Amino acid sequence: MMLFWELFYTFFLIGLLNFGGGGAMVSLIQSQVVTLHGWLSEGAFTDIVGISQSTPGPVAINCATYVGYEVIHTAGFGTGAAILGSFLATLAVVLPSFLIFLVVVRIFDRYHSSAAYTYAMKGLRPVVAGLIAAAAVVLTIRVHPVSVIAENFPDWKAWTLFAAALLLCQTKKLGPIAIILSAGAIGLFIY
């Protein structure tokens, strides 16, 4: 029962302490799930992020759902308990935003045109960009010891696919859906 509470509490904190959406939340989830609690390996977490980004829905909710299931299932509980773990983690990551939204809606009309609000939003933009950049680093580089996570880039084909996706994203301005679907199809073919 303690594991269920710990899972709920962890994802509630993730939902409460994040600003900037799922992409910015990835490094926070990784630090809690992989580094602090050791519930998943770095490779397994990267797989979860990849699946979460390529399935419909917000990445943080998809991550929470999968991690909740995996943590409880790996702890030796049955499928029903693992589904409950998925539900609790998903509810926990969404609940803070929902509660904060209820409060913000009440006061937004009063303060949305104030200078303090405008400055706060301008100050948060670089923070969100930094969190997204941190997520990219977390998914590619192991901190102790500093090295590329081998499970994520196992060979030259993976590096080539990564470089091609990055190049297409920057030069052709292709949307992320087209790049994800193309990379998935190429990955099926070459692996």
PDB file of C-alpha atoms in Angstrom:
ATOM      1  CA  MET A   1       0.000   0.000   0.000  1.00  0.00           C
ATOM      2  CA  MET A   2       2.936   2.302   0.678  1.00  0.00           C
ATOM      3  CA  LEU A   3       4.102   1.979  -2.929  1.00  0.00           C
ATOM      4  CA  PHE A   4       0.733   3.226  -4.199  1.00  0.00           C
ATOM      5  CA  TRP A   5       0.950   6.281  -1.928  1.00  0.00           C
ATOM      6  CA  GLU A   6       4.576   6.931  -2.958  1.00  0.00           C
ATOM      7  CA  LEU A   7       3.597   6.706  -6.640  1.00  0.00           C
ATOM      8  CA  PHE A   8       0.668   9.090  -6.149  1.00  0.00           C
ATOM      9  CA  TYR A   9       2.735  11.548  -4.102  1.00  0.00           C
ATOM     10  CA  THR A  10       5.615  11.532  -6.608  1.00  0.00           C
ATOM     11  CA  PHE A  11       3.390  12.275  -9.591  1.00  0.00           C
ATOM     12  CA  PHE A  12       1.380  14.837  -7.624  1.00  0.00           C
ATOM     13  CA  LEU A  13       4.630  16.715  -6.930  1.00  0.00           C
ATOM     14  CA  ILE A  14       5.627  16.418 -10.591  1.00  0.00           C
ATOM     15  CA  GLY A  15       2.288  17.889 -11.627  1.00  0.00           C
ATOM     16  CA  LEU A  16       2.489  20.599  -8.979  1.00  0.00           C
ATOM     17  CA  LEU A  17       6.075  21.721  -9.605  1.00  0.00           C
ATOM     18  CA  ASN A  18       6.068  21.805 -13.382  1.00  0.00           C
ATOM     19  CA  PHE A  19       5.316  24.689 -15.678  1.00  0.00           C
ATOM     20  CA  GLY A  20       5.490  24.468 -19.457  1.00  0.00           C
ATOM     21  CA  GLY A  21       3.800  21.238 -20.447  1.00  0.00           C
ATOM     22  CA  GLY A  22       4.882  17.664 -21.004  1.00  0.00           C
ATOM     23  CA  GLY A  23       8.114  18.356 -22.849  1.00  0.00           C
ATOM     24  CA  ALA A  24       9.344  20.453 -19.955  1.00  0.00           C
ATOM     25  CA  MET A  25       8.130  17.814 -17.500  1.00  0.00           C
ATOM     26  CA  VAL A  26      10.222  14.962 -18.931  1.00  0.00           C
ATOM     27  CA  SER A  27      13.411  15.823 -17.039  1.00  0.00           C
ATOM     28  CA  LEU A  28      11.470  16.164 -13.775  1.00  0.00           C
ATOM     29  CA  ILE A  29       9.796  12.784 -14.300  1.00  0.00           C
ATOM     30  CA  GLN A  30      13.178  11.241 -15.147  1.00  0.00           C
ATOM     31  CA  SER A  31      14.821  12.623 -12.019  1.00  0.00           C
ATOM     32  CA  GLN A  32      12.051  11.209  -9.831  1.00  0.00           C
ATOM     33  CA  VAL A  33      11.375   7.879 -11.532  1.00  0.00           C
ATOM     34  CA  VAL A  34      14.914   6.882 -12.578  1.00  0.00           C
ATOM     35  CA  THR A  35      17.337   8.768 -10.341  1.00  0.00           C
ATOM     36  CA  LEU A  36      15.525   9.239  -7.019  1.00  0.00           C
ATOM     37  CA  HIS A  37      13.307   6.149  -6.766  1.00  0.00           C
ATOM     38  CA  GLY A  38      15.087   3.798  -9.192  1.00  0.00           C
ATOM     39  CA  TRP A  39      11.779   2.470 -10.458  1.00  0.00           C
ATOM     40  CA  LEU A  40      12.987   2.339 -14.094  1.00  0.00           C
ATOM     41  CA  SER A  41      16.294   2.173 -15.940  1.00  0.00           C
ATOM     42  CA  GLU A  42      17.372   5.059 -18.176  1.00  0.00           C
ATOM     43  CA  GLY A  43      16.746   2.947 -21.280  1.00  0.00           C
ATOM     44  CA  ALA A  44      13.264   1.917 -20.139  1.00  0.00           C
ATOM     45  CA  PHE A  45      12.424   5.537 -19.350  1.00  0.00           C
ATOM     46  CA  THR A  46      13.576   6.654 -22.795  1.00  0.00           C
ATOM     47  CA  ASP A  47      11.354   3.988 -24.342  1.00  0.00           C
ATOM     48  CA  ILE A  48       8.418   5.278 -22.300  1.00  0.00           C
ATOM     49  CA  VAL A  49       9.050   8.849 -23.453  1.00  0.00           C
ATOM     50  CA  GLY A  50       9.248   7.705 -27.086  1.00  0.00           C
ATOM     51  CA  ILE A  51       5.997   5.785 -26.813  1.00  0.00           C
ATOM     52  CA  SER A  52       4.351   8.623 -24.883  1.00  0.00           C
ATOM     53  CA  GLN A  53       5.259  11.149 -27.551  1.00  0.00           C
ATOM     54  CA  SER A  54       4.072   8.986 -30.418  1.00  0.00           C
ATOM     55  CA  THR A  55       0.702   8.076 -28.890  1.00  0.00           C
ATOM     56  CA  PRO A  56      -2.255  10.456 -28.627  1.00  0.00           C
ATOM     57  CA  GLY A  57      -2.421  12.626 -25.550  1.00  0.00           C
ATOM     58  CA  PRO A  58      -0.098  14.731 -23.452  1.00  0.00           C
ATOM     59  CA  VAL A  59       3.329  13.190 -22.881  1.00  0.00           C
ATOM     60  CA  ALA A  60       3.242  13.671 -19.101  1.00  0.00           C
ATOM     61  CA  ILE A  61      -0.094  11.879 -18.770  1.00  0.00           C
ATOM     62  CA  ASN A  62       1.040   9.057 -21.040  1.00  0.00           C
ATOM     63  CA  CYS A  63       4.298   8.728 -19.061  1.00  0.00           C
ATOM     64  CA  ALA A  64       2.449   8.718 -15.744  1.00  0.00           C
ATOM     65  CA  THR A  65       0.033   6.051 -16.966  1.00  0.00           C
ATOM     66  CA  TYR A  66       2.774   3.738 -18.183  1.00  0.00           C
ATOM     67  CA  VAL A  67       5.099   4.320 -15.214  1.00  0.00           C
ATOM     68  CA  GLY A  68       2.236   3.708 -12.765  1.00  0.00           C
ATOM     69  CA  TYR A  69       1.479   0.384 -14.396  1.00  0.00           C
ATOM     70  CA  GLU A  70       5.112  -0.658 -14.725  1.00  0.00           C
ATOM     71  CA  VAL A  71       6.110   0.227 -11.143  1.00  0.00           C
ATOM     72  CA  ILE A  72       3.241  -1.684  -9.563  1.00  0.00           C
ATOM     73  CA  HIS A  73       3.534  -4.635 -11.932  1.00  0.00           C
ATOM     74  CA  THR A  74       7.316  -4.890 -11.405  1.00  0.00           C
ATOM     75  CA  ALA A  75       6.748  -4.841  -7.626  1.00  0.00           C
ATOM     76  CA  GLY A  76       4.913  -8.156  -8.026  1.00  0.00           C
ATOM     77  CA  PHE A  77       1.306  -7.020  -7.926  1.00  0.00           C
ATOM     78  CA  GLY A  78      -1.261  -8.372 -10.375  1.00  0.00           C
ATOM     79  CA  THR A  79      -2.749  -6.721 -13.433  1.00  0.00           C
ATOM     80  CA  GLY A  80      -5.663  -5.175 -11.524  1.00  0.00           C
ATOM     81  CA  ALA A  81      -3.318  -3.510  -9.054  1.00  0.00           C
ATOM     82  CA  ALA A  82      -1.072  -2.330 -11.907  1.00  0.00           C
ATOM     83  CA  ILE A  83      -4.082  -0.729 -13.596  1.00  0.00           C
ATOM     84  CA  LEU A  84      -4.867   0.980 -10.287  1.00  0.00           C
ATOM     85  CA  GLY A  85      -1.244   2.219 -10.234  1.00  0.00           C
ATOM     86  CA  SER A  86      -1.745   3.656 -13.734  1.00  0.00           C
ATOM     87  CA  PHE A  87      -4.908   5.391 -12.621  1.00  0.00           C
ATOM     88  CA  LEU A  88      -3.336   6.838  -9.461  1.00  0.00           C
ATOM     89  CA  ALA A  89      -0.231   8.160 -11.244  1.00  0.00           C
ATOM     90  CA  THR A  90      -2.350   9.694 -14.011  1.00  0.00           C
ATOM     91  CA  LEU A  91      -4.785  11.271 -11.547  1.00  0.00           C
ATOM     92  CA  ALA A  92      -1.892  12.592  -9.455  1.00  0.00           C
ATOM     93  CA  VAL A  93      -0.106  14.291 -12.360  1.00  0.00           C
ATOM     94  CA  VAL A  94      -3.323  15.978 -13.539  1.00  0.00           C
ATOM     95  CA  LEU A  95      -4.845  16.929 -10.183  1.00  0.00           C
ATOM     96  CA  PRO A  96      -2.562  19.898  -9.329  1.00  0.00           C
ATOM     97  CA  SER A  97      -3.178  21.538 -12.701  1.00  0.00           C
ATOM     98  CA  PHE A  98      -6.902  21.062 -12.322  1.00  0.00           C
ATOM     99  CA  LEU A  99      -6.939  22.586  -8.839  1.00  0.00           C
ATOM    100  CA  ILE A 100      -4.682  25.475  -9.854  1.00  0.00           C
ATOM    101  CA  PHE A 101      -6.830  26.095 -12.935  1.00  0.00           C
ATOM    102  CA  LEU A 102      -9.927  26.430 -10.771  1.00  0.00           C
ATOM    103  CA  VAL A 103      -8.197  29.136  -8.728  1.00  0.00           C
ATOM    104  CA  VAL A 104      -6.645  30.911 -11.726  1.00  0.00           C
ATOM    105  CA  VAL A 105      -9.920  31.119 -13.611  1.00  0.00           C
ATOM    106  CA  ARG A 106     -11.407  32.972 -10.665  1.00  0.00           C
ATOM    107  CA  ILE A 107      -8.669  35.635 -10.589  1.00  0.00           C
ATOM    108  CA  PHE A 108      -7.558  35.807 -14.250  1.00  0.00           C
ATOM    109  CA  ASP A 109     -10.156  38.340 -15.336  1.00  0.00           C
ATOM    110  CA  ARG A 110      -9.069  40.663 -12.568  1.00  0.00           C
ATOM    111  CA  TYR A 111      -5.290  40.587 -13.204  1.00  0.00           C
ATOM    112  CA  HIS A 112      -4.590  39.466 -16.806  1.00  0.00           C
ATOM    113  CA  SER A 113      -3.870  42.983 -18.047  1.00  0.00           C
ATOM    114  CA  SER A 114      -1.565  43.939 -15.176  1.00  0.00           C
ATOM    115  CA  ALA A 115       2.152  44.575 -15.686  1.00  0.00           C
ATOM    116  CA  ALA A 116       3.095  41.986 -13.041  1.00  0.00           C
ATOM    117  CA  TYR A 117       1.292  39.251 -14.970  1.00  0.00           C
ATOM    118  CA  THR A 118       2.978  40.271 -18.238  1.00  0.00           C
ATOM    119  CA  TYR A 119       6.444  40.281 -16.642  1.00  0.00           C
ATOM    120  CA  ALA A 120       5.838  36.929 -14.950  1.00  0.00           C
ATOM    121  CA  MET A 121       4.905  35.308 -18.273  1.00  0.00           C
ATOM    122  CA  LYS A 122       7.956  36.822 -19.993  1.00  0.00           C
ATOM    123  CA  GLY A 123      10.164  35.487 -17.203  1.00  0.00           C
ATOM    124  CA  LEU A 124       8.730  31.988 -17.496  1.00  0.00           C
ATOM    125  CA  ARG A 125       9.452  31.637 -21.239  1.00  0.00           C
ATOM    126  CA  PRO A 126      13.226  31.072 -20.885  1.00  0.00           C
ATOM    127  CA  VAL A 127      12.614  28.714 -17.963  1.00  0.00           C
ATOM    128  CA  VAL A 128      10.333  26.540 -20.088  1.00  0.00           C
ATOM    129  CA  ALA A 129      12.880  26.541 -22.934  1.00  0.00           C
ATOM    130  CA  GLY A 130      15.562  25.472 -20.449  1.00  0.00           C
ATOM    131  CA  LEU A 131      13.408  22.640 -19.106  1.00  0.00           C
ATOM    132  CA  ILE A 132      12.791  21.330 -22.622  1.00  0.00           C
ATOM    133  CA  ALA A 133      16.524  21.500 -23.371  1.00  0.00           C
ATOM    134  CA  ALA A 134      17.214  19.652 -20.098  1.00  0.00           C
ATOM    135  CA  ALA A 135      14.801  16.915 -21.188  1.00  0.00           C
ATOM    136  CA  ALA A 136      16.743  16.473 -24.433  1.00  0.00           C
ATOM    137  CA  VAL A 137      20.017  16.185 -22.519  1.00  0.00           C
ATOM    138  CA  VAL A 138      18.529  13.737 -19.991  1.00  0.00           C
ATOM    139  CA  LEU A 139      17.410  11.428 -22.808  1.00  0.00           C
ATOM    140  CA  THR A 140      20.812  11.357 -24.506  1.00  0.00           C
ATOM    141  CA  ILE A 141      23.530  11.746 -21.878  1.00  0.00           C
ATOM    142  CA  ARG A 142      24.165   9.720 -18.725  1.00  0.00           C
ATOM    143  CA  VAL A 143      25.425  11.894 -15.890  1.00  0.00           C
ATOM    144  CA  HIS A 144      27.423   9.393 -13.778  1.00  0.00           C
ATOM    145  CA  PRO A 145      29.756   8.709 -15.568  1.00  0.00           C
ATOM    146  CA  VAL A 146      29.229  11.241 -18.333  1.00  0.00           C
ATOM    147  CA  SER A 147      28.501   9.295 -21.504  1.00  0.00           C
ATOM    148  CA  VAL A 148      25.890   8.827 -24.200  1.00  0.00           C
ATOM    149  CA  ILE A 149      23.163   6.400 -23.134  1.00  0.00           C
ATOM    150  CA  ALA A 150      24.057   3.403 -25.272  1.00  0.00           C
ATOM    151  CA  GLU A 151      20.533   1.911 -25.251  1.00  0.00           C
ATOM    152  CA  ASN A 152      19.197   5.065 -26.910  1.00  0.00           C
ATOM    153  CA  PHE A 153      21.867   5.268 -29.629  1.00  0.00           C
ATOM    154  CA  PRO A 154      23.063   1.674 -30.134  1.00  0.00           C
ATOM    155  CA  ASP A 155      24.746   2.088 -33.520  1.00  0.00           C
ATOM    156  CA  TRP A 156      25.512   4.396 -36.438  1.00  0.00           C
ATOM    157  CA  LYS A 157      22.031   3.822 -37.933  1.00  0.00           C
ATOM    158  CA  ALA A 158      20.385   5.330 -34.850  1.00  0.00           C
ATOM    159  CA  TRP A 159      22.729   8.333 -34.950  1.00  0.00           C
ATOM    160  CA  THR A 160      22.015   8.774 -38.677  1.00  0.00           C
ATOM    161  CA  LEU A 161      18.270   8.615 -38.105  1.00  0.00           C
ATOM    162  CA  PHE A 162      18.582  11.169 -35.280  1.00  0.00           C
ATOM    163  CA  ALA A 163      20.667  13.527 -37.435  1.00  0.00           C
ATOM    164  CA  ALA A 164      18.268  13.207 -40.382  1.00  0.00           C
ATOM    165  CA  ALA A 165      15.247  13.947 -38.195  1.00  0.00           C
ATOM    166  CA  LEU A 166      16.983  16.971 -36.677  1.00  0.00           C
ATOM    167  CA  LEU A 167      18.066  18.240 -40.099  1.00  0.00           C
ATOM    168  CA  LEU A 168      14.571  17.817 -41.573  1.00  0.00           C
ATOM    169  CA  CYS A 169      13.036  19.530 -38.587  1.00  0.00           C
ATOM    170  CA  GLN A 170      15.347  22.535 -38.985  1.00  0.00           C
ATOM    171  CA  THR A 171      15.577  22.880 -42.766  1.00  0.00           C
ATOM    172  CA  LYS A 172      12.289  21.602 -44.178  1.00  0.00           C
ATOM    173  CA  LYS A 173      10.098  22.738 -41.290  1.00  0.00           C
ATOM    174  CA  LEU A 174       8.300  19.397 -41.285  1.00  0.00           C
ATOM    175  CA  GLY A 175       5.800  18.873 -38.525  1.00  0.00           C
ATOM    176  CA  PRO A 176       6.621  16.501 -35.674  1.00  0.00           C
ATOM    177  CA  ILE A 177       3.957  13.996 -36.724  1.00  0.00           C
ATOM    178  CA  ALA A 178       5.490  13.553 -40.180  1.00  0.00           C
ATOM    179  CA  ILE A 179       8.971  13.159 -38.687  1.00  0.00           C
ATOM    180  CA  ILE A 180       7.813  10.657 -36.028  1.00  0.00           C
ATOM    181  CA  LEU A 181       5.890   8.541 -38.550  1.00  0.00           C
ATOM    182  CA  SER A 182       8.762   8.622 -41.055  1.00  0.00           C
ATOM    183  CA  ALA A 183      11.371   7.745 -38.423  1.00  0.00           C
ATOM    184  CA  GLY A 184       9.179   4.916 -37.128  1.00  0.00           C
ATOM    185  CA  ALA A 185       8.745   3.470 -40.612  1.00  0.00           C
ATOM    186  CA  ILE A 186      12.460   3.757 -41.369  1.00  0.00           C
ATOM    187  CA  GLY A 187      13.285   2.226 -37.972  1.00  0.00           C
ATOM    188  CA  LEU A 188      11.036  -0.755 -38.729  1.00  0.00           C
ATOM    189  CA  PHE A 189      12.782  -1.202 -42.073  1.00  0.00           C
ATOM    190  CA  ILE A 190      16.400  -0.880 -40.895  1.00  0.00           C
ATOM    191  CA  TYR A 191      16.021  -2.786 -37.627  1.00  0.00           C
TER     192      TYR A 191
END
